[in-house]
Short mmCIF file of N, CA and C in Angstrom, two decimals:
data_model
loop_
_atom_site.label_atom_id
_atom_site.label_comp_id
_atom_site.label_asym_id
_atom_site.label_seq_id
_atom_site.Cartn_x
_atom_site.Cartn_y
_atom_site.Cartn_z
N UNK A 252 2.46 -40.56 67.42
CA UNK A 252 3.82 -40.08 67.37
C UNK A 252 4.66 -40.82 68.42
N UNK A 253 5.98 -40.71 68.25
CA UNK A 253 6.90 -41.37 69.17
C UNK A 253 6.81 -40.72 70.54
N UNK A 254 6.65 -41.55 71.55
CA UNK A 254 6.68 -41.08 72.92
C UNK A 254 7.59 -41.97 73.74
N UNK A 255 8.44 -41.34 74.53
CA UNK A 255 9.33 -42.03 75.45
C UNK A 255 9.17 -41.35 76.81
N UNK A 256 8.68 -42.10 77.77
CA UNK A 256 8.38 -41.52 79.09
C UNK A 256 9.24 -42.20 80.14
N UNK A 257 10.17 -41.43 80.71
CA UNK A 257 11.07 -41.95 81.73
C UNK A 257 10.47 -41.75 83.12
N UNK A 258 10.87 -42.61 84.02
CA UNK A 258 10.48 -42.48 85.42
C UNK A 258 11.53 -43.17 86.28
N UNK A 259 11.46 -42.91 87.58
CA UNK A 259 12.33 -43.61 88.51
C UNK A 259 13.47 -42.80 89.07
N UNK A 260 13.65 -41.59 88.59
CA UNK A 260 14.72 -40.77 89.13
C UNK A 260 14.41 -40.31 90.54
N UNK A 261 15.41 -39.69 91.18
CA UNK A 261 15.21 -39.18 92.52
C UNK A 261 16.52 -38.89 93.20
N UNK A 262 16.43 -38.68 94.50
CA UNK A 262 17.60 -38.39 95.34
C UNK A 262 18.03 -39.67 96.04
N UNK A 263 19.29 -40.00 95.94
CA UNK A 263 19.81 -41.20 96.56
C UNK A 263 21.19 -40.92 97.14
N UNK A 264 21.52 -41.62 98.20
CA UNK A 264 22.83 -41.44 98.83
C UNK A 264 23.90 -42.17 98.02
N UNK A 265 25.14 -41.71 98.12
CA UNK A 265 26.23 -42.45 97.46
C UNK A 265 26.24 -43.90 97.91
N UNK A 266 26.45 -44.79 96.94
CA UNK A 266 26.40 -46.21 97.22
C UNK A 266 25.03 -46.82 97.05
N UNK A 267 24.03 -46.00 96.88
CA UNK A 267 22.67 -46.49 96.73
C UNK A 267 22.34 -46.94 95.32
N UNK A 268 21.07 -47.29 95.13
CA UNK A 268 20.61 -47.82 93.85
C UNK A 268 19.33 -47.13 93.40
N UNK A 269 19.15 -47.10 92.10
CA UNK A 269 17.92 -46.61 91.50
C UNK A 269 17.62 -47.45 90.27
N UNK A 270 16.34 -47.48 89.91
CA UNK A 270 15.93 -48.14 88.68
C UNK A 270 15.17 -47.13 87.83
N UNK A 271 15.70 -46.86 86.67
CA UNK A 271 15.03 -45.97 85.72
C UNK A 271 14.26 -46.80 84.70
N UNK A 272 13.05 -46.38 84.41
CA UNK A 272 12.24 -47.07 83.41
C UNK A 272 11.85 -46.11 82.30
N UNK A 273 11.68 -46.65 81.13
CA UNK A 273 11.24 -45.87 79.97
C UNK A 273 10.17 -46.67 79.25
N UNK A 274 8.99 -46.10 79.17
CA UNK A 274 7.90 -46.73 78.44
C UNK A 274 7.76 -46.05 77.09
N UNK A 275 7.79 -46.86 76.05
CA UNK A 275 7.76 -46.33 74.69
C UNK A 275 6.41 -46.58 74.03
N UNK A 276 6.03 -45.68 73.13
CA UNK A 276 4.80 -45.86 72.36
C UNK A 276 4.93 -45.11 71.04
N UNK A 277 4.06 -45.47 70.12
CA UNK A 277 4.02 -44.77 68.84
C UNK A 277 4.91 -45.35 67.76
N UNK A 278 5.57 -46.48 68.06
CA UNK A 278 6.42 -47.12 67.04
C UNK A 278 6.58 -48.59 67.42
N UNK A 279 7.16 -49.36 66.51
CA UNK A 279 7.37 -50.78 66.75
C UNK A 279 8.64 -50.95 67.58
N UNK A 280 8.44 -51.01 68.88
CA UNK A 280 9.54 -50.96 69.85
C UNK A 280 10.60 -52.02 69.57
N UNK A 281 10.17 -53.22 69.24
CA UNK A 281 11.10 -54.35 69.13
C UNK A 281 12.08 -54.22 67.97
N UNK A 282 11.90 -53.25 67.11
CA UNK A 282 12.78 -53.10 65.95
C UNK A 282 13.81 -51.99 66.12
N UNK A 283 13.81 -51.36 67.27
CA UNK A 283 14.72 -50.22 67.48
C UNK A 283 15.70 -50.50 68.59
N UNK A 284 17.00 -50.18 68.35
CA UNK A 284 17.95 -50.09 69.44
C UNK A 284 17.47 -48.97 70.39
N UNK A 285 17.77 -49.18 71.66
CA UNK A 285 17.42 -48.18 72.66
C UNK A 285 18.65 -47.80 73.46
N UNK A 286 18.67 -46.56 73.93
CA UNK A 286 19.82 -46.02 74.64
C UNK A 286 19.39 -45.27 75.90
N UNK A 287 20.32 -45.12 76.80
CA UNK A 287 20.23 -44.15 77.88
C UNK A 287 21.39 -43.17 77.72
N UNK A 288 21.08 -41.91 77.90
CA UNK A 288 22.09 -40.87 77.87
C UNK A 288 21.87 -39.96 79.07
N UNK A 289 22.85 -39.16 79.40
CA UNK A 289 22.70 -38.27 80.55
C UNK A 289 23.43 -36.95 80.32
N UNK A 290 22.99 -35.96 81.07
CA UNK A 290 23.66 -34.67 81.04
C UNK A 290 23.80 -34.18 82.46
N UNK A 291 25.03 -34.07 82.91
CA UNK A 291 25.32 -33.57 84.24
C UNK A 291 25.30 -32.05 84.22
N UNK A 292 25.11 -31.44 85.38
CA UNK A 292 25.08 -29.98 85.45
C UNK A 292 26.34 -29.35 84.86
N UNK A 293 26.18 -28.45 83.93
CA UNK A 293 27.31 -27.74 83.35
C UNK A 293 28.15 -28.55 82.38
N UNK A 294 27.68 -29.76 82.03
CA UNK A 294 28.45 -30.62 81.12
C UNK A 294 27.62 -30.97 79.90
N UNK A 295 28.28 -31.58 78.94
CA UNK A 295 27.60 -31.99 77.73
C UNK A 295 26.90 -33.32 77.87
N UNK A 296 26.20 -33.71 76.81
CA UNK A 296 25.50 -34.98 76.81
C UNK A 296 26.51 -36.12 76.76
N UNK A 297 26.18 -37.20 77.46
CA UNK A 297 27.03 -38.38 77.51
C UNK A 297 26.18 -39.62 77.29
N UNK A 298 26.60 -40.45 76.34
CA UNK A 298 25.95 -41.74 76.16
C UNK A 298 26.29 -42.64 77.35
N UNK A 299 25.32 -43.35 77.88
CA UNK A 299 25.53 -44.20 79.05
C UNK A 299 25.45 -45.68 78.70
N UNK A 300 24.41 -46.08 77.99
CA UNK A 300 24.24 -47.50 77.69
C UNK A 300 23.41 -47.68 76.44
N UNK A 301 23.51 -48.88 75.87
CA UNK A 301 22.73 -49.24 74.70
C UNK A 301 22.31 -50.69 74.80
N UNK A 302 21.18 -50.98 74.18
CA UNK A 302 20.71 -52.37 74.12
C UNK A 302 20.17 -52.61 72.72
N UNK A 303 20.51 -53.77 72.16
CA UNK A 303 20.06 -54.05 70.80
C UNK A 303 18.60 -54.45 70.78
N UNK A 304 18.08 -54.75 69.60
CA UNK A 304 16.64 -54.98 69.47
C UNK A 304 16.17 -56.20 70.24
N UNK A 305 17.00 -57.24 70.29
CA UNK A 305 16.62 -58.48 70.99
C UNK A 305 16.88 -58.41 72.48
N UNK A 306 17.71 -57.46 72.89
CA UNK A 306 18.05 -57.35 74.30
C UNK A 306 19.17 -58.25 74.74
N UNK A 307 19.82 -58.92 73.80
CA UNK A 307 20.88 -59.86 74.18
C UNK A 307 22.28 -59.29 74.03
N UNK A 308 22.37 -58.06 73.60
CA UNK A 308 23.65 -57.37 73.56
C UNK A 308 23.50 -55.99 74.19
N UNK A 309 24.35 -55.72 75.16
CA UNK A 309 24.30 -54.45 75.87
C UNK A 309 25.69 -53.81 75.89
N UNK A 310 25.69 -52.51 76.00
CA UNK A 310 26.93 -51.74 75.93
C UNK A 310 26.87 -50.61 76.96
N UNK A 311 28.05 -50.26 77.49
CA UNK A 311 28.10 -49.25 78.55
C UNK A 311 29.33 -48.35 78.37
N UNK A 312 29.18 -47.11 78.80
CA UNK A 312 30.34 -46.24 78.91
C UNK A 312 31.21 -46.77 80.05
N UNK A 313 32.50 -46.61 79.92
CA UNK A 313 33.42 -47.22 80.90
C UNK A 313 33.10 -46.81 82.33
N UNK A 314 32.66 -45.60 82.55
CA UNK A 314 32.47 -45.10 83.91
C UNK A 314 31.34 -45.80 84.65
N UNK A 315 30.48 -46.51 83.96
CA UNK A 315 29.35 -47.19 84.63
C UNK A 315 29.43 -48.71 84.52
N UNK A 316 30.41 -49.22 83.81
CA UNK A 316 30.54 -50.67 83.67
C UNK A 316 30.67 -51.34 85.02
N UNK A 317 29.93 -52.41 85.21
CA UNK A 317 29.94 -53.13 86.47
C UNK A 317 28.99 -52.57 87.51
N UNK A 318 28.44 -51.39 87.24
CA UNK A 318 27.50 -50.78 88.19
C UNK A 318 26.09 -50.64 87.61
N UNK A 319 26.00 -50.41 86.33
CA UNK A 319 24.71 -50.22 85.67
C UNK A 319 24.40 -51.43 84.79
N UNK A 320 23.12 -51.74 84.68
CA UNK A 320 22.66 -52.82 83.81
C UNK A 320 21.43 -52.34 83.05
N UNK A 321 21.43 -52.54 81.75
CA UNK A 321 20.28 -52.16 80.94
C UNK A 321 19.57 -53.43 80.45
N UNK A 322 18.25 -53.37 80.42
CA UNK A 322 17.48 -54.48 79.88
C UNK A 322 16.24 -53.93 79.20
N UNK A 323 15.60 -54.79 78.41
CA UNK A 323 14.38 -54.36 77.74
C UNK A 323 13.37 -55.48 77.75
N UNK A 324 12.09 -55.09 77.69
CA UNK A 324 10.99 -56.04 77.61
C UNK A 324 10.18 -55.64 76.39
N UNK A 325 10.37 -56.36 75.30
CA UNK A 325 9.68 -55.99 74.06
C UNK A 325 8.18 -56.22 74.13
N UNK A 326 7.75 -57.09 75.02
CA UNK A 326 6.31 -57.32 75.19
C UNK A 326 5.63 -56.15 75.88
N UNK A 327 6.41 -55.43 76.69
CA UNK A 327 5.85 -54.30 77.45
C UNK A 327 6.36 -52.95 76.95
N UNK A 328 7.11 -52.96 75.85
CA UNK A 328 7.66 -51.71 75.28
C UNK A 328 8.41 -50.89 76.33
N UNK A 329 9.24 -51.58 77.09
CA UNK A 329 9.91 -50.93 78.20
C UNK A 329 11.41 -51.21 78.16
N UNK A 330 12.20 -50.20 78.48
CA UNK A 330 13.63 -50.37 78.67
C UNK A 330 13.96 -49.84 80.07
N UNK A 331 14.80 -50.59 80.78
CA UNK A 331 15.09 -50.28 82.18
C UNK A 331 16.59 -50.16 82.39
N UNK A 332 16.98 -49.18 83.20
CA UNK A 332 18.38 -49.01 83.58
C UNK A 332 18.47 -49.20 85.09
N UNK A 333 19.16 -50.26 85.48
CA UNK A 333 19.40 -50.54 86.89
C UNK A 333 20.74 -49.93 87.25
N UNK A 334 20.73 -49.06 88.25
CA UNK A 334 21.94 -48.33 88.64
C UNK A 334 22.29 -48.67 90.09
N UNK A 335 23.44 -49.26 90.27
CA UNK A 335 23.92 -49.63 91.59
C UNK A 335 25.21 -48.89 91.91
N UNK A 336 25.56 -48.89 93.20
CA UNK A 336 26.81 -48.26 93.65
C UNK A 336 26.93 -46.85 93.09
N UNK A 337 25.88 -46.09 93.23
CA UNK A 337 25.84 -44.76 92.64
C UNK A 337 26.85 -43.83 93.28
N UNK A 338 27.39 -42.96 92.44
CA UNK A 338 28.40 -42.00 92.87
C UNK A 338 27.89 -40.58 92.61
N UNK A 339 28.49 -39.63 93.25
CA UNK A 339 28.08 -38.23 93.05
C UNK A 339 28.21 -37.82 91.58
N UNK A 340 29.18 -38.39 90.91
CA UNK A 340 29.37 -38.04 89.50
C UNK A 340 28.32 -38.65 88.58
N UNK A 341 27.45 -39.48 89.11
CA UNK A 341 26.31 -39.99 88.33
C UNK A 341 25.14 -39.02 88.34
N UNK A 342 25.24 -37.97 89.13
CA UNK A 342 24.18 -36.98 89.17
C UNK A 342 24.00 -36.35 87.79
N UNK A 343 22.79 -36.44 87.26
CA UNK A 343 22.53 -35.95 85.90
C UNK A 343 21.05 -36.09 85.58
N UNK A 344 20.67 -35.47 84.49
CA UNK A 344 19.36 -35.70 83.91
C UNK A 344 19.53 -36.86 82.93
N UNK A 345 18.78 -37.93 83.14
CA UNK A 345 18.91 -39.15 82.34
C UNK A 345 17.80 -39.20 81.31
N UNK A 346 18.21 -39.48 80.08
CA UNK A 346 17.27 -39.53 78.96
C UNK A 346 17.19 -40.93 78.37
N UNK A 347 16.00 -41.33 78.02
CA UNK A 347 15.77 -42.52 77.20
C UNK A 347 15.77 -42.07 75.74
N UNK A 348 16.48 -42.81 74.92
CA UNK A 348 16.65 -42.41 73.53
C UNK A 348 16.37 -43.59 72.61
N UNK A 349 15.65 -43.34 71.55
CA UNK A 349 15.40 -44.36 70.54
C UNK A 349 16.34 -44.15 69.37
N UNK A 350 16.73 -45.24 68.75
CA UNK A 350 17.54 -45.12 67.55
C UNK A 350 16.78 -44.38 66.46
N UNK A 351 17.52 -43.88 65.49
CA UNK A 351 16.92 -43.06 64.45
C UNK A 351 16.05 -43.87 63.50
N UNK A 352 16.47 -45.11 63.21
CA UNK A 352 15.75 -45.96 62.26
C UNK A 352 15.76 -47.39 62.76
N UNK A 353 14.83 -48.22 62.28
CA UNK A 353 14.81 -49.63 62.72
C UNK A 353 16.12 -50.34 62.39
N UNK A 354 16.55 -51.18 63.32
CA UNK A 354 17.71 -52.05 63.15
C UNK A 354 18.99 -51.28 62.82
N UNK A 355 19.05 -50.02 63.20
CA UNK A 355 20.27 -49.23 63.03
C UNK A 355 20.63 -48.56 64.35
N UNK A 356 21.86 -48.12 64.43
CA UNK A 356 22.30 -47.40 65.60
C UNK A 356 22.21 -45.91 65.33
N UNK A 357 22.55 -45.13 66.35
CA UNK A 357 22.46 -43.68 66.18
C UNK A 357 21.23 -43.14 66.86
N UNK A 358 21.41 -42.01 67.53
CA UNK A 358 20.33 -41.44 68.31
C UNK A 358 19.24 -40.86 67.42
N UNK A 359 18.00 -41.04 67.89
CA UNK A 359 16.86 -40.47 67.18
C UNK A 359 16.01 -39.65 68.12
N UNK A 360 14.90 -40.24 68.58
CA UNK A 360 13.96 -39.51 69.44
C UNK A 360 14.37 -39.61 70.91
N UNK A 361 14.10 -38.52 71.64
CA UNK A 361 14.47 -38.43 73.05
C UNK A 361 13.24 -38.27 73.92
N UNK A 362 13.32 -38.83 75.13
CA UNK A 362 12.31 -38.56 76.14
C UNK A 362 12.57 -37.22 76.80
N UNK A 363 11.77 -36.92 77.82
CA UNK A 363 11.89 -35.63 78.50
C UNK A 363 12.95 -35.65 79.61
N UNK A 364 13.36 -36.83 80.01
CA UNK A 364 14.40 -36.96 81.02
C UNK A 364 13.85 -37.15 82.42
N UNK A 365 14.66 -37.79 83.26
CA UNK A 365 14.34 -37.95 84.67
C UNK A 365 15.61 -37.63 85.47
N UNK A 366 15.46 -36.86 86.52
CA UNK A 366 16.62 -36.37 87.26
C UNK A 366 17.09 -37.40 88.29
N UNK A 367 18.38 -37.64 88.30
CA UNK A 367 19.02 -38.47 89.30
C UNK A 367 20.02 -37.60 90.06
N UNK A 368 19.87 -37.56 91.36
CA UNK A 368 20.78 -36.79 92.20
C UNK A 368 21.36 -37.72 93.26
N UNK A 369 22.68 -37.80 93.27
CA UNK A 369 23.38 -38.66 94.23
C UNK A 369 24.11 -37.75 95.21
N UNK A 370 23.62 -37.75 96.43
CA UNK A 370 24.17 -36.83 97.42
C UNK A 370 23.85 -37.32 98.82
N UNK A 371 24.75 -37.04 99.74
CA UNK A 371 24.50 -37.38 101.14
C UNK A 371 23.87 -36.20 101.87
#
């Protein structure tokens, strides 16, 4: 079955950096778009970033552009979110998400999430 396991969350000071990783299994990773989404305390889900199957096209919500970078390694079934210049408003539970079907967009399977807390 599809498994998405996130890691790398934690407590970081404003201005700091974190690297979130997601290891995927149970499907042909290289054929699926991958996403990161987040949910801040008391707020709804928010899409953060997307990467296409080849990893050569990436997309970001405006609030993280220039600070976050997403990449993928199809040989290792891994997608990584590099987060720099973190702000308190980045505090959230971050989810790795697989597209619903191969070579299509749209959310499908979700990981369990990893908590990111930005605080001094």
